[in-house]
Coordinates of C-alpha atoms in Angstrom, one line a residue:
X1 CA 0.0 0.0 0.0
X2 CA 1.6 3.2 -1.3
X3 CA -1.4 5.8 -0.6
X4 CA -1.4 8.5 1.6
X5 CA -4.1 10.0 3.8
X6 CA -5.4 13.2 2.4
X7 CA -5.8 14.6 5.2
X8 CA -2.9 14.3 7.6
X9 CA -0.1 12.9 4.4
X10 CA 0.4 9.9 6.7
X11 CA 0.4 6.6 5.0
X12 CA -2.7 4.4 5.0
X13 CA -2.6 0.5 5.8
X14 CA -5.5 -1.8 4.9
X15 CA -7.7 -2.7 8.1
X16 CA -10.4 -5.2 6.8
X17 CA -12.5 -3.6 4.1
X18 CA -11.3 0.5 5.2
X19 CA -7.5 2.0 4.9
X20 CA -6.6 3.8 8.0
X21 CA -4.1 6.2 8.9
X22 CA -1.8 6.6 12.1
X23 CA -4.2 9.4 12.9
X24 CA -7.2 7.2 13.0
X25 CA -9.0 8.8 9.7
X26 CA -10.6 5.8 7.8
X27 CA -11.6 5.5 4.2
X28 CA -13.5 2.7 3.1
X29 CA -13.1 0.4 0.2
X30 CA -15.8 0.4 -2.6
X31 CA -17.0 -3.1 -3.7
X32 CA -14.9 -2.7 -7.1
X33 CA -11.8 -2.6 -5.1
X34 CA -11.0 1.5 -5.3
X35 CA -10.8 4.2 -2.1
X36 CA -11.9 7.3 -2.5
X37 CA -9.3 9.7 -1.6
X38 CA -10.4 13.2 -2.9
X39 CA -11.9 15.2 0.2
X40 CA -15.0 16.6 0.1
X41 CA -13.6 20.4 0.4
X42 CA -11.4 19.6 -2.8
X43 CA -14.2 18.5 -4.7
X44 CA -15.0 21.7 -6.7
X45 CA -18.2 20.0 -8.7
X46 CA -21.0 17.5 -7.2
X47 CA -19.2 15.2 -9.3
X48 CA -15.8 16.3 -10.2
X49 CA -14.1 14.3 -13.5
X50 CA -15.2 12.5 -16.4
X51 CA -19.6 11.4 -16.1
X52 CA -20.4 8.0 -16.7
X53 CA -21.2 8.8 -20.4
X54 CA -17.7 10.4 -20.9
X55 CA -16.2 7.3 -19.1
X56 CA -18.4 5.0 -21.0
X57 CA -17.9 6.3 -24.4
X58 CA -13.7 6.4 -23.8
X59 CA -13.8 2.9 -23.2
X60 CA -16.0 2.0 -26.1
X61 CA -13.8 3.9 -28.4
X62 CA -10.0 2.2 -26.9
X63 CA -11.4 -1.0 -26.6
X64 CA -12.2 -0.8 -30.1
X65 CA -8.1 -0.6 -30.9
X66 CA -8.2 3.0 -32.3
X67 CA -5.4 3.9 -29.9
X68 CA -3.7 0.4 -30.2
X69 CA -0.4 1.5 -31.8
X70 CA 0.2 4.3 -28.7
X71 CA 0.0 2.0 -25.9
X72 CA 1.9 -0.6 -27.3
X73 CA 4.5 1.9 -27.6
X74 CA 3.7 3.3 -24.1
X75 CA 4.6 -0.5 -22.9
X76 CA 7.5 -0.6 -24.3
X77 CA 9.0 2.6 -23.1
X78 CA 7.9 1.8 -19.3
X79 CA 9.5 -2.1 -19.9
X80 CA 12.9 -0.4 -20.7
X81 CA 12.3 2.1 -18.0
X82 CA 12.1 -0.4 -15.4
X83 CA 14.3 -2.9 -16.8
X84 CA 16.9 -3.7 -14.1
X85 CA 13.7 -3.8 -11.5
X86 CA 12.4 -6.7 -10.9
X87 CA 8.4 -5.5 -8.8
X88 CA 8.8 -1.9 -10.2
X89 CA 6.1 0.6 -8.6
X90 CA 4.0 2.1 -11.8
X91 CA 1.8 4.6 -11.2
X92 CA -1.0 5.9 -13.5
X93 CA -1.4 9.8 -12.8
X94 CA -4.9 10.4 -14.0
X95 CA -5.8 6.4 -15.4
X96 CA -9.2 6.9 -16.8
X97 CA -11.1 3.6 -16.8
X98 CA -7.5 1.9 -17.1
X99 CA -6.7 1.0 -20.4
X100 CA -3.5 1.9 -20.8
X101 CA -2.2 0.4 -17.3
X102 CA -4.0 -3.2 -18.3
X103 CA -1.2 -2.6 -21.1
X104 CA 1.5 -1.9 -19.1
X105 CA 0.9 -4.8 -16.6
X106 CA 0.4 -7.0 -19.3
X107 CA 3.9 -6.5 -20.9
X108 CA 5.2 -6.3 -17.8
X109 CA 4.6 -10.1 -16.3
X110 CA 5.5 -11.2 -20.2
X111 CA 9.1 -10.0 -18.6
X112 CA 8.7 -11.7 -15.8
X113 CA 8.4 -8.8 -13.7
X114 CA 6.5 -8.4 -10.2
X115 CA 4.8 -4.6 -11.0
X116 CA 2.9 -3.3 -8.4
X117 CA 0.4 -0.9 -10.1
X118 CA -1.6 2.2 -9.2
X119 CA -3.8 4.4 -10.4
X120 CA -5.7 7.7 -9.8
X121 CA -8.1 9.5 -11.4
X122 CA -10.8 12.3 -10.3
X123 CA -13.5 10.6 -11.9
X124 CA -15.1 8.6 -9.5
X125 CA -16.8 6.6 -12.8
X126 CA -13.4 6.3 -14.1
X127 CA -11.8 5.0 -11.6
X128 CA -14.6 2.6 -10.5
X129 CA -14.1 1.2 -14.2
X130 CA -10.9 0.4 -14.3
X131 CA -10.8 -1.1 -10.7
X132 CA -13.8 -3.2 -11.7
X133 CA -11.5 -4.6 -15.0
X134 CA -7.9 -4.6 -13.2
X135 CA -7.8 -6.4 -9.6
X136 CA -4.6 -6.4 -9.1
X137 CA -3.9 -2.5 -9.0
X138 CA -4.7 -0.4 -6.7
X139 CA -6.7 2.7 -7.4
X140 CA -8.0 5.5 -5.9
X141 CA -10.5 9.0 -6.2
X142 CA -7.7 11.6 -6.4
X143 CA -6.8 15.1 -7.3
X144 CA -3.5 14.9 -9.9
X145 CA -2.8 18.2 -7.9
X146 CA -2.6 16.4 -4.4
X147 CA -1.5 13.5 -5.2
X148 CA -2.3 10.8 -2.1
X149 CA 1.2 8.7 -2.6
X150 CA 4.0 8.4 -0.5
X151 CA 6.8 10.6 -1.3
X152 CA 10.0 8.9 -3.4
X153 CA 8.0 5.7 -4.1
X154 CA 7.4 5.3 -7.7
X155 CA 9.8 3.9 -10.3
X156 CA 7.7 4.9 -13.2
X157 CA 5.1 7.9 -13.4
X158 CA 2.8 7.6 -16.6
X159 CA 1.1 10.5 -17.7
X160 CA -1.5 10.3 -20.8
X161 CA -3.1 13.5 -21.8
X162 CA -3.3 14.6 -18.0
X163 CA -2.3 18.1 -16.3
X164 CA 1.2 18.6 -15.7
X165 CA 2.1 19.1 -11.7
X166 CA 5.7 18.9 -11.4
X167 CA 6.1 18.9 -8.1
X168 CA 3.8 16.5 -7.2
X169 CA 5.5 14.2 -10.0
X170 CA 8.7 15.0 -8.5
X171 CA 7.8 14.3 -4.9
X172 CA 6.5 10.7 -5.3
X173 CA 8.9 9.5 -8.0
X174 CA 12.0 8.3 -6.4
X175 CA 15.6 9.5 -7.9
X176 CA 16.7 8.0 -10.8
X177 CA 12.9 7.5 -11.6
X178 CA 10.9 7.7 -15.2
X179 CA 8.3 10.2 -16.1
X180 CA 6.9 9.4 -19.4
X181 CA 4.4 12.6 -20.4
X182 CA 2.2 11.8 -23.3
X183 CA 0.8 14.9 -25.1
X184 CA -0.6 15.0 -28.4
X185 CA 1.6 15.6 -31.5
X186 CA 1.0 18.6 -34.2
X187 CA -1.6 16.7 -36.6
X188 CA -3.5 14.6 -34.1
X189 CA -7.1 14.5 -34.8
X190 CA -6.9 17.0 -37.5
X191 CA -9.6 15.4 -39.6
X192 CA -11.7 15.5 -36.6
X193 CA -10.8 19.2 -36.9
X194 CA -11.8 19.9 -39.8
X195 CA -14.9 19.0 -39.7
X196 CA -15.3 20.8 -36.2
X197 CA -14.0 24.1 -36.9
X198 CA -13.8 26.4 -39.9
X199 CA -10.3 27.1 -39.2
X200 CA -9.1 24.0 -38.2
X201 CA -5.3 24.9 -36.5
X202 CA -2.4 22.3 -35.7
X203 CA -1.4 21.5 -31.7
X204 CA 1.8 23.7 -30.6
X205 CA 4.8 21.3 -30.2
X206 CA 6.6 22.6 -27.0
X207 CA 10.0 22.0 -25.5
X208 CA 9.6 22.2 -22.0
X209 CA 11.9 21.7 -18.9
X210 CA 10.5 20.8 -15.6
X211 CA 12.1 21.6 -12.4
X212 CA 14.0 18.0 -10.9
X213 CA 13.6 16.1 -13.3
X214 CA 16.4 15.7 -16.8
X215 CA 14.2 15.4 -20.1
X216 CA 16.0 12.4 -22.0
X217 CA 14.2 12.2 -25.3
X218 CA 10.8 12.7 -27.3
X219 CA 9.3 9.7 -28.6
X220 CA 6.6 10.7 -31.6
X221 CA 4.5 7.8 -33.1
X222 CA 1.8 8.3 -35.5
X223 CA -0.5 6.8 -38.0
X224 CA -4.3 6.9 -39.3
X225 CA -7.4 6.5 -38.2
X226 CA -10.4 5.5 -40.1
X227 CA -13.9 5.2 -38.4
X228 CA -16.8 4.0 -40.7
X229 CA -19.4 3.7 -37.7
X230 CA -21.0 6.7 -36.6
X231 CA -21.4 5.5 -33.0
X232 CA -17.5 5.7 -32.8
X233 CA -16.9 8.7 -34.2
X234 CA -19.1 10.0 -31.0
X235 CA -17.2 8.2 -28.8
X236 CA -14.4 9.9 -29.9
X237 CA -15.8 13.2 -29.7
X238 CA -16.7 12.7 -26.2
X239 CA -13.0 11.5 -24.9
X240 CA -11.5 14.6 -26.5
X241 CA -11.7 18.2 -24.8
X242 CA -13.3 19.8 -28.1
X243 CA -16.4 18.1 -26.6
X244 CA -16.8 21.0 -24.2
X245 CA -15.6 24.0 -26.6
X246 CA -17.1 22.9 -30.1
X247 CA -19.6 25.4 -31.3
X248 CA -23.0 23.7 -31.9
X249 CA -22.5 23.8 -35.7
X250 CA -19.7 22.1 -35.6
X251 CA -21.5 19.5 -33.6
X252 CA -24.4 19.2 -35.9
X253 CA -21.5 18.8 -39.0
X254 CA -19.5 15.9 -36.7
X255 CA -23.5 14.2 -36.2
X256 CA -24.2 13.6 -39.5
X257 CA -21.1 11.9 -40.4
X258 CA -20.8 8.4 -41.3
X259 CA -16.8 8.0 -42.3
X260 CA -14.0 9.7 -40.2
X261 CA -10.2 9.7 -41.7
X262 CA -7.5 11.5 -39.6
X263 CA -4.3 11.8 -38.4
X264 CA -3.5 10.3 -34.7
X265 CA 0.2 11.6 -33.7
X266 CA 1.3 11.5 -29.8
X267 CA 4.2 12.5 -28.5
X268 CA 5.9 10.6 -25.3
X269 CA 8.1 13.0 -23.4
X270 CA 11.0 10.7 -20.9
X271 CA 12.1 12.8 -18.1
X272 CA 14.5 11.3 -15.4
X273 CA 14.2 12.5 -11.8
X274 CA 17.1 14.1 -10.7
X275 CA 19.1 12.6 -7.8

């Protein structure tokens, strides 16, 4: 057990179906395996995160392979990564319903490794989802900005699309740890784009440093997608941020099409915590 109490940043031990802290607070464990460690005061929406038709809809869409090709390679970064390890701590800093750390454990015990795995989200749907699917992880109801983990205990941080919080990511992952940052590259989605927007516009590539850590290299893969069911093409809608911002046109436009062809381009990001 790596989690932290959210309250008093002691750590929490497993006490029959609760996790308790030193300071007696007590969280207890949903049926699906997760704890729910986001306090109420944090919460700054009735129901903070992804909804259940968000969640629903990203799960459709990933189980359907259309991001296949990125978590293979995600795997295979966080296998070298943690290669001289033999139980290396991974831990999935804003997991979603989980697809992407079923990867990761998956190529992980084809290497004979022991991983421990965790993973956080502030969707309480999400997470619920992906401890439902994975029981051997451990997941929780978390803010990426207070992150409930002990401090210099993860080998590998993943990061998929999620906010940036340096110094949270730099207090839990040990030195000599891995921080792999996934953004999206300059032409992801731009068929989705285009029919969204009447000036469609490329994603800003950005070289950034982040304080502790030493960036080591950027790892781009792309390739295309092509979605001939219109039921998809929403569900990819919904798992993207333009779901919030699109202007209702452009939403009409993206309902009444039937094929989808675009580019998918992320970018992994390796960063090194400094010793």
């Amino acid at each position: 057990m790596f989690f932290l109490c959210p309250n008093c940043k002691q750590a929490l031990t497993q006490q029959g179906n609760a996790f308790v802290c030193p300071a007696g607070h007590s969280y207890d464990r949903a049926k699906e395996g997760y704890v729910h460690l986001l306090p109420v005061q944090k919460m700054h929406a009735k129901i903070p995160g992804d909804n259940k038709q968000m969640v629903s809809a990203r799960r459709a869409f990933l189980e359907g392979g259309g991001y296949g090709l990125f978590r293979d390679k995600l795997c295979a970064l966080v296998v070298e990564a943690v290669k001289p390890l033999s139980a290396p701590v991974i831990l999935d800093a804003g997991c979603g319903e989980g697809y992407y750390l079923r990867g990761i454990e998956e190529a992980l015990l084809q290497e004979g490794k022991s991983p421990v795995l965790m993973g956080f989200d502030i969707s309480k749907f999400a997470v619920k989802a992906a401890a439902k699917r994975q029981k051997n992880g451990q997941f929780a109801v978390a803010s990426i900005f207070e992150i409930p983990v002990l401090d210099r205990s993860v080998d590998c941080l993943v990061n998929v699309f999620a906010p940036m919080v340096e110094q949270e990511f730099a207090r839990v992952i040990r030195p000599g740890g891995v921080m792999i940052f996934a953004v999206p590259g300059v032409r992801h989605l731009y068929g989705l784009k285009e029919i969204l927007y009447e000036h469609p516009y490329e994603n800003e590539r950005k070289e950034t440093a982040y304080a502790g850590f030493t960036f080591q290299e950027r790892v781009s893969v792309t390739g295309e997608l092509h979605l001939t069911e219109p039921s998809q093409i929403q569900n990819l809608f919904a798992m993207t941020p333009y779901y919030w911002k699109t202007p209702v046109q452009g939403s009409k436009a993206l309902s009444q099409t039937d094929t989808l062809n675009t580019e998918i381009a992320f970018d992994f990001l390796l960063y090194r915590r400094d010793p």
